[in-house]
Amino acid sequence: MSNTPMAASPLTRAVLEIDEYASGLGWDQPARLFALVDTARLRTQEPALAAQLGLGDEPETPTGLTPIEQDEIPTDKALDEFLGTIAWPDAVVGCAITVERLMLPPSAEAQVPDGLGEAQLAKWVARHPERQEVRMTVAVLRDGARESALRLREKDSPTEVLTGPDLVPGLAEALAATFED
């Protein structure tokens, strides 16, 4: 977690750690899902797993979060459908996802042709000259806390990553729903 500011909240640090990890894998990657667990609790209850994750005896605040990547997200199912099938065990205090998407600036909204279906709209956006590729990392905790990180492909630098709790509200809602009974 070399580029993560220590003054940030544990959730912000976890989101930036995941963003840094995804950045190291390069672009054009599939979506990745992470469980967030309390680092101190992980060290106490699962010392072998903590050691495997490189969390040995290094000093850590008791409120630190450790992201644990889950199995691959199936590509044959819509992301929101897949997220609707997830149930987390009690030891998981939050979850996060990183996805890549194409986005347009707000000024392009007026240019969108009427009557396009979802697939047609995706093709239209992919051909638009102002499109930008973005990697979104979104995390939620059981208690409702949220954080997001956005990285544009054209500004692919740790110093250019935007963070905030409300950057990707729809995806945050879908993740929060994975904790509902």
PDB file of C-alpha atoms in Angstrom:
ATOM      1  CA  MET A   1       0.000   0.000   0.000  1.00  0.00           C
ATOM      2  CA  SER A   2       2.834   2.342  -0.857  1.00  0.00           C
ATOM      3  CA  ASN A   3       0.815   5.268  -2.251  1.00  0.00           C
ATOM      4  CA  THR A   4      -2.043   5.200   0.249  1.00  0.00           C
ATOM      5  CA  PRO A   5      -2.273   8.209   2.565  1.00  0.00           C
ATOM      6  CA  MET A   6      -2.086   7.125   6.206  1.00  0.00           C
ATOM      7  CA  ALA A   7      -4.452   9.915   7.308  1.00  0.00           C
ATOM      8  CA  ALA A   8      -7.254   8.443   5.201  1.00  0.00           C
ATOM      9  CA  SER A   9     -10.038   6.394   6.786  1.00  0.00           C
ATOM     10  CA  PRO A  10      -9.589   2.598   6.822  1.00  0.00           C
ATOM     11  CA  LEU A  11     -12.212   2.301   4.069  1.00  0.00           C
ATOM     12  CA  THR A  12     -10.478   4.897   1.879  1.00  0.00           C
ATOM     13  CA  ARG A  13      -7.157   3.131   2.425  1.00  0.00           C
ATOM     14  CA  ALA A  14      -8.719  -0.203   1.394  1.00  0.00           C
ATOM     15  CA  VAL A  15     -10.227   1.329  -1.761  1.00  0.00           C
ATOM     16  CA  LEU A  16      -6.908   2.904  -2.724  1.00  0.00           C
ATOM     17  CA  GLU A  17      -5.087  -0.362  -2.022  1.00  0.00           C
ATOM     18  CA  ILE A  18      -7.473  -2.203  -4.346  1.00  0.00           C
ATOM     19  CA  ASP A  19      -7.108   0.545  -6.983  1.00  0.00           C
ATOM     20  CA  GLU A  20      -3.322   0.242  -6.778  1.00  0.00           C
ATOM     21  CA  TYR A  21      -3.547  -3.556  -7.093  1.00  0.00           C
ATOM     22  CA  ALA A  22      -5.859  -3.288 -10.135  1.00  0.00           C
ATOM     23  CA  SER A  23      -3.575  -0.678 -11.665  1.00  0.00           C
ATOM     24  CA  GLY A  24      -0.670  -3.110 -11.417  1.00  0.00           C
ATOM     25  CA  LEU A  25      -2.645  -5.635 -13.480  1.00  0.00           C
ATOM     26  CA  GLY A  26      -3.107  -3.158 -16.333  1.00  0.00           C
ATOM     27  CA  TRP A  27      -6.203  -2.181 -18.249  1.00  0.00           C
ATOM     28  CA  ASP A  28      -8.796  -4.312 -20.039  1.00  0.00           C
ATOM     29  CA  GLN A  29      -9.297  -6.530 -16.994  1.00  0.00           C
ATOM     30  CA  PRO A  30     -12.474  -8.264 -15.826  1.00  0.00           C
ATOM     31  CA  ALA A  31     -14.399  -7.006 -12.816  1.00  0.00           C
ATOM     32  CA  ARG A  32     -12.935  -8.144  -9.488  1.00  0.00           C
ATOM     33  CA  LEU A  33     -14.776  -8.639  -6.201  1.00  0.00           C
ATOM     34  CA  PHE A  34     -13.202  -8.334  -2.745  1.00  0.00           C
ATOM     35  CA  ALA A  35     -14.320  -9.169   0.773  1.00  0.00           C
ATOM     36  CA  LEU A  36     -13.182  -6.626   3.361  1.00  0.00           C
ATOM     37  CA  VAL A  37     -12.243  -8.061   6.743  1.00  0.00           C
ATOM     38  CA  ASP A  38     -11.049  -6.467   9.958  1.00  0.00           C
ATOM     39  CA  THR A  39      -7.257  -6.851   9.898  1.00  0.00           C
ATOM     40  CA  ALA A  40      -6.811  -7.240  13.678  1.00  0.00           C
ATOM     41  CA  ARG A  41      -9.544  -9.870  13.831  1.00  0.00           C
ATOM     42  CA  LEU A  42      -8.020 -11.700  10.857  1.00  0.00           C
ATOM     43  CA  ARG A  43      -4.628 -11.833  12.585  1.00  0.00           C
ATOM     44  CA  THR A  44      -6.199 -13.207  15.765  1.00  0.00           C
ATOM     45  CA  GLN A  45      -8.686 -15.677  14.297  1.00  0.00           C
ATOM     46  CA  GLU A  46      -6.858 -16.770  11.136  1.00  0.00           C
ATOM     47  CA  PRO A  47      -3.106 -16.321  11.740  1.00  0.00           C
ATOM     48  CA  ALA A  48      -2.117 -18.681   8.913  1.00  0.00           C
ATOM     49  CA  LEU A  49      -4.248 -16.778   6.398  1.00  0.00           C
ATOM     50  CA  ALA A  50      -2.944 -13.454   7.758  1.00  0.00           C
ATOM     51  CA  ALA A  51       0.625 -14.675   7.268  1.00  0.00           C
ATOM     52  CA  GLN A  52      -0.206 -15.886   3.744  1.00  0.00           C
ATOM     53  CA  LEU A  53      -1.550 -12.395   2.967  1.00  0.00           C
ATOM     54  CA  GLY A  54       1.652 -10.805   4.286  1.00  0.00           C
ATOM     55  CA  LEU A  55       0.024  -9.403   7.428  1.00  0.00           C
ATOM     56  CA  GLY A  56       2.524 -10.945   9.860  1.00  0.00           C
ATOM     57  CA  ASP A  57       3.399  -8.824  12.883  1.00  0.00           C
ATOM     58  CA  GLU A  58       3.586  -5.444  11.185  1.00  0.00           C
ATOM     59  CA  PRO A  59       2.004  -2.656  13.225  1.00  0.00           C
ATOM     60  CA  GLU A  60      -1.479  -1.819  12.042  1.00  0.00           C
ATOM     61  CA  THR A  61      -4.251   0.255  13.495  1.00  0.00           C
ATOM     62  CA  PRO A  62      -6.978  -1.900  15.016  1.00  0.00           C
ATOM     63  CA  THR A  63      -9.463  -0.430  12.533  1.00  0.00           C
ATOM     64  CA  GLY A  64      -7.562  -1.516   9.409  1.00  0.00           C
ATOM     65  CA  LEU A  65      -9.318  -3.431   6.635  1.00  0.00           C
ATOM     66  CA  THR A  66      -7.807  -6.193   4.543  1.00  0.00           C
ATOM     67  CA  PRO A  67      -9.204  -6.790   1.043  1.00  0.00           C
ATOM     68  CA  ILE A  68      -9.395 -10.456   0.028  1.00  0.00           C
ATOM     69  CA  GLU A  69     -10.033 -11.094  -3.661  1.00  0.00           C
ATOM     70  CA  GLN A  70     -12.868 -13.522  -4.359  1.00  0.00           C
ATOM     71  CA  ASP A  71     -13.333 -15.988  -7.204  1.00  0.00           C
ATOM     72  CA  GLU A  72     -13.790 -14.590 -10.686  1.00  0.00           C
ATOM     73  CA  ILE A  73     -17.035 -12.854 -11.462  1.00  0.00           C
ATOM     74  CA  PRO A  74     -18.924 -14.831 -14.118  1.00  0.00           C
ATOM     75  CA  THR A  75     -19.007 -13.072 -17.472  1.00  0.00           C
ATOM     76  CA  ASP A  76     -22.206 -14.789 -18.627  1.00  0.00           C
ATOM     77  CA  LYS A  77     -24.362 -12.903 -16.128  1.00  0.00           C
ATOM     78  CA  ALA A  78     -25.082  -9.183 -15.752  1.00  0.00           C
ATOM     79  CA  LEU A  79     -23.122  -7.656 -12.865  1.00  0.00           C
ATOM     80  CA  ASP A  80     -26.230  -6.575 -10.948  1.00  0.00           C
ATOM     81  CA  GLU A  81     -27.704 -10.077 -11.298  1.00  0.00           C
ATOM     82  CA  PHE A  82     -24.495 -11.635 -10.011  1.00  0.00           C
ATOM     83  CA  LEU A  83     -24.297  -9.255  -7.044  1.00  0.00           C
ATOM     84  CA  GLY A  84     -27.873 -10.219  -6.187  1.00  0.00           C
ATOM     85  CA  THR A  85     -26.703 -13.800  -5.578  1.00  0.00           C
ATOM     86  CA  ILE A  86     -24.045 -12.943  -2.983  1.00  0.00           C
ATOM     87  CA  ALA A  87     -24.348 -13.521   0.747  1.00  0.00           C
ATOM     88  CA  TRP A  88     -21.394 -12.707   2.995  1.00  0.00           C
ATOM     89  CA  PRO A  89     -20.433 -14.505   6.224  1.00  0.00           C
ATOM     90  CA  ASP A  90     -20.418 -12.460   9.442  1.00  0.00           C
ATOM     91  CA  ALA A  91     -16.618 -12.144   9.410  1.00  0.00           C
ATOM     92  CA  VAL A  92     -16.855  -9.969   6.285  1.00  0.00           C
ATOM     93  CA  VAL A  93     -17.335  -6.351   7.389  1.00  0.00           C
ATOM     94  CA  GLY A  94     -17.561  -4.935   3.868  1.00  0.00           C
ATOM     95  CA  CYS A  95     -16.994  -5.622   0.208  1.00  0.00           C
ATOM     96  CA  ALA A  96     -15.520  -3.890  -2.798  1.00  0.00           C
ATOM     97  CA  ILE A  97     -15.526  -4.248  -6.540  1.00  0.00           C
ATOM     98  CA  THR A  98     -13.395  -2.864  -9.306  1.00  0.00           C
ATOM     99  CA  VAL A  99     -14.832  -2.543 -12.807  1.00  0.00           C
ATOM    100  CA  GLU A 100     -13.816  -0.815 -16.021  1.00  0.00           C
ATOM    101  CA  ARG A 101     -16.351   1.133 -18.042  1.00  0.00           C
ATOM    102  CA  LEU A 102     -16.614   3.696 -20.803  1.00  0.00           C
ATOM    103  CA  MET A 103     -18.051   7.044 -19.804  1.00  0.00           C
ATOM    104  CA  LEU A 104     -18.964  10.259 -21.517  1.00  0.00           C
ATOM    105  CA  PRO A 105     -18.705  13.794 -20.206  1.00  0.00           C
ATOM    106  CA  PRO A 106     -22.019  15.403 -19.144  1.00  0.00           C
ATOM    107  CA  SER A 107     -21.874  17.606 -22.248  1.00  0.00           C
ATOM    108  CA  ALA A 108     -22.412  14.501 -24.425  1.00  0.00           C
ATOM    109  CA  GLU A 109     -25.769  13.604 -22.827  1.00  0.00           C
ATOM    110  CA  ALA A 110     -27.679  15.864 -25.209  1.00  0.00           C
ATOM    111  CA  GLN A 111     -26.151  13.994 -28.166  1.00  0.00           C
ATOM    112  CA  VAL A 112     -27.507  10.565 -27.205  1.00  0.00           C
ATOM    113  CA  PRO A 113     -29.964   9.405 -29.890  1.00  0.00           C
ATOM    114  CA  ASP A 114     -33.471   8.585 -28.669  1.00  0.00           C
ATOM    115  CA  GLY A 115     -34.753   5.033 -28.563  1.00  0.00           C
ATOM    116  CA  LEU A 116     -31.474   3.149 -28.242  1.00  0.00           C
ATOM    117  CA  GLY A 117     -31.545  -0.198 -26.463  1.00  0.00           C
ATOM    118  CA  GLU A 118     -28.847  -1.087 -23.946  1.00  0.00           C
ATOM    119  CA  ALA A 119     -26.623  -2.848 -26.499  1.00  0.00           C
ATOM    120  CA  GLN A 120     -27.077  -0.062 -29.058  1.00  0.00           C
ATOM    121  CA  LEU A 121     -26.268   2.588 -26.464  1.00  0.00           C
ATOM    122  CA  ALA A 122     -23.088   0.719 -25.467  1.00  0.00           C
ATOM    123  CA  LYS A 123     -21.963   0.644 -29.117  1.00  0.00           C
ATOM    124  CA  TRP A 124     -22.783   4.334 -29.542  1.00  0.00           C
ATOM    125  CA  VAL A 125     -20.750   5.260 -26.442  1.00  0.00           C
ATOM    126  CA  ALA A 126     -17.838   3.055 -27.585  1.00  0.00           C
ATOM    127  CA  ARG A 127     -17.661   5.006 -30.869  1.00  0.00           C
ATOM    128  CA  HIS A 128     -18.123   8.466 -29.348  1.00  0.00           C
ATOM    129  CA  PRO A 129     -15.013  10.669 -29.788  1.00  0.00           C
ATOM    130  CA  GLU A 130     -15.267  12.048 -26.211  1.00  0.00           C
ATOM    131  CA  ARG A 131     -15.509   8.646 -24.489  1.00  0.00           C
ATOM    132  CA  GLN A 132     -13.112   7.917 -21.676  1.00  0.00           C
ATOM    133  CA  GLU A 133     -12.139   4.632 -20.120  1.00  0.00           C
ATOM    134  CA  VAL A 134     -12.459   4.605 -16.350  1.00  0.00           C
ATOM    135  CA  ARG A 135     -11.688   2.076 -13.632  1.00  0.00           C
ATOM    136  CA  MET A 136     -14.078   2.356 -10.712  1.00  0.00           C
ATOM    137  CA  THR A 137     -13.336   0.839  -7.332  1.00  0.00           C
ATOM    138  CA  VAL A 138     -16.306   0.977  -4.987  1.00  0.00           C
ATOM    139  CA  ALA A 139     -16.521  -0.305  -1.419  1.00  0.00           C
ATOM    140  CA  VAL A 140     -19.241  -0.469   1.219  1.00  0.00           C
ATOM    141  CA  LEU A 141     -19.280  -1.562   4.830  1.00  0.00           C
ATOM    142  CA  ARG A 142     -22.089  -3.297   6.676  1.00  0.00           C
ATOM    143  CA  ASP A 143     -22.615  -0.108   8.676  1.00  0.00           C
ATOM    144  CA  GLY A 144     -23.436   1.817   5.476  1.00  0.00           C
ATOM    145  CA  ALA A 145     -20.106   3.619   4.985  1.00  0.00           C
ATOM    146  CA  ARG A 146     -19.101   3.976   1.322  1.00  0.00           C
ATOM    147  CA  GLU A 147     -16.022   4.983  -0.628  1.00  0.00           C
ATOM    148  CA  SER A 148     -15.057   5.059  -4.291  1.00  0.00           C
ATOM    149  CA  ALA A 149     -11.964   5.639  -6.388  1.00  0.00           C
ATOM    150  CA  LEU A 150     -12.016   6.587 -10.077  1.00  0.00           C
ATOM    151  CA  ARG A 151      -9.013   6.331 -12.367  1.00  0.00           C
ATOM    152  CA  LEU A 152      -9.132   7.524 -15.970  1.00  0.00           C
ATOM    153  CA  ARG A 153      -7.045   5.567 -18.434  1.00  0.00           C
ATOM    154  CA  GLU A 154      -5.733   8.783 -19.971  1.00  0.00           C
ATOM    155  CA  LYS A 155      -4.582   9.984 -16.525  1.00  0.00           C
ATOM    156  CA  ASP A 156      -3.326   6.640 -15.226  1.00  0.00           C
ATOM    157  CA  SER A 157      -1.396   7.860 -12.197  1.00  0.00           C
ATOM    158  CA  PRO A 158      -1.914   7.367  -8.440  1.00  0.00           C
ATOM    159  CA  THR A 159      -1.909  11.154  -8.025  1.00  0.00           C
ATOM    160  CA  GLU A 160      -4.837  11.494 -10.450  1.00  0.00           C
ATOM    161  CA  VAL A 161      -7.210   9.069  -8.680  1.00  0.00           C
ATOM    162  CA  LEU A 162     -10.433  10.729  -7.521  1.00  0.00           C
ATOM    163  CA  THR A 163     -11.998   9.515  -4.278  1.00  0.00           C
ATOM    164  CA  GLY A 164     -15.308  10.148  -2.588  1.00  0.00           C
ATOM    165  CA  PRO A 165     -18.274   8.304  -1.106  1.00  0.00           C
ATOM    166  CA  ASP A 166     -20.797   9.272  -3.798  1.00  0.00           C
ATOM    167  CA  LEU A 167     -18.893   8.916  -7.078  1.00  0.00           C
ATOM    168  CA  VAL A 168     -20.652   5.708  -8.200  1.00  0.00           C
ATOM    169  CA  PRO A 169     -23.923   5.580  -6.229  1.00  0.00           C
ATOM    170  CA  GLY A 170     -25.631   2.840  -8.266  1.00  0.00           C
ATOM    171  CA  LEU A 171     -22.761   0.410  -7.851  1.00  0.00           C
ATOM    172  CA  ALA A 172     -22.491   1.275  -4.145  1.00  0.00           C
ATOM    173  CA  GLU A 173     -26.215   0.504  -3.749  1.00  0.00           C
ATOM    174  CA  ALA A 174     -25.778  -2.856  -5.485  1.00  0.00           C
ATOM    175  CA  LEU A 175     -22.868  -3.739  -3.184  1.00  0.00           C
ATOM    176  CA  ALA A 176     -24.772  -2.620  -0.081  1.00  0.00           C
ATOM    177  CA  ALA A 177     -27.640  -4.915  -1.102  1.00  0.00           C
ATOM    178  CA  THR A 178     -25.297  -7.915  -0.736  1.00  0.00           C
ATOM    179  CA  PHE A 179     -25.481  -7.365   3.042  1.00  0.00           C
ATOM    180  CA  GLU A 180     -29.262  -7.244   3.250  1.00  0.00           C
ATOM    181  CA  ASP A 181     -31.085 -10.275   4.635  1.00  0.00           C
TER     182      ASP A 181
END
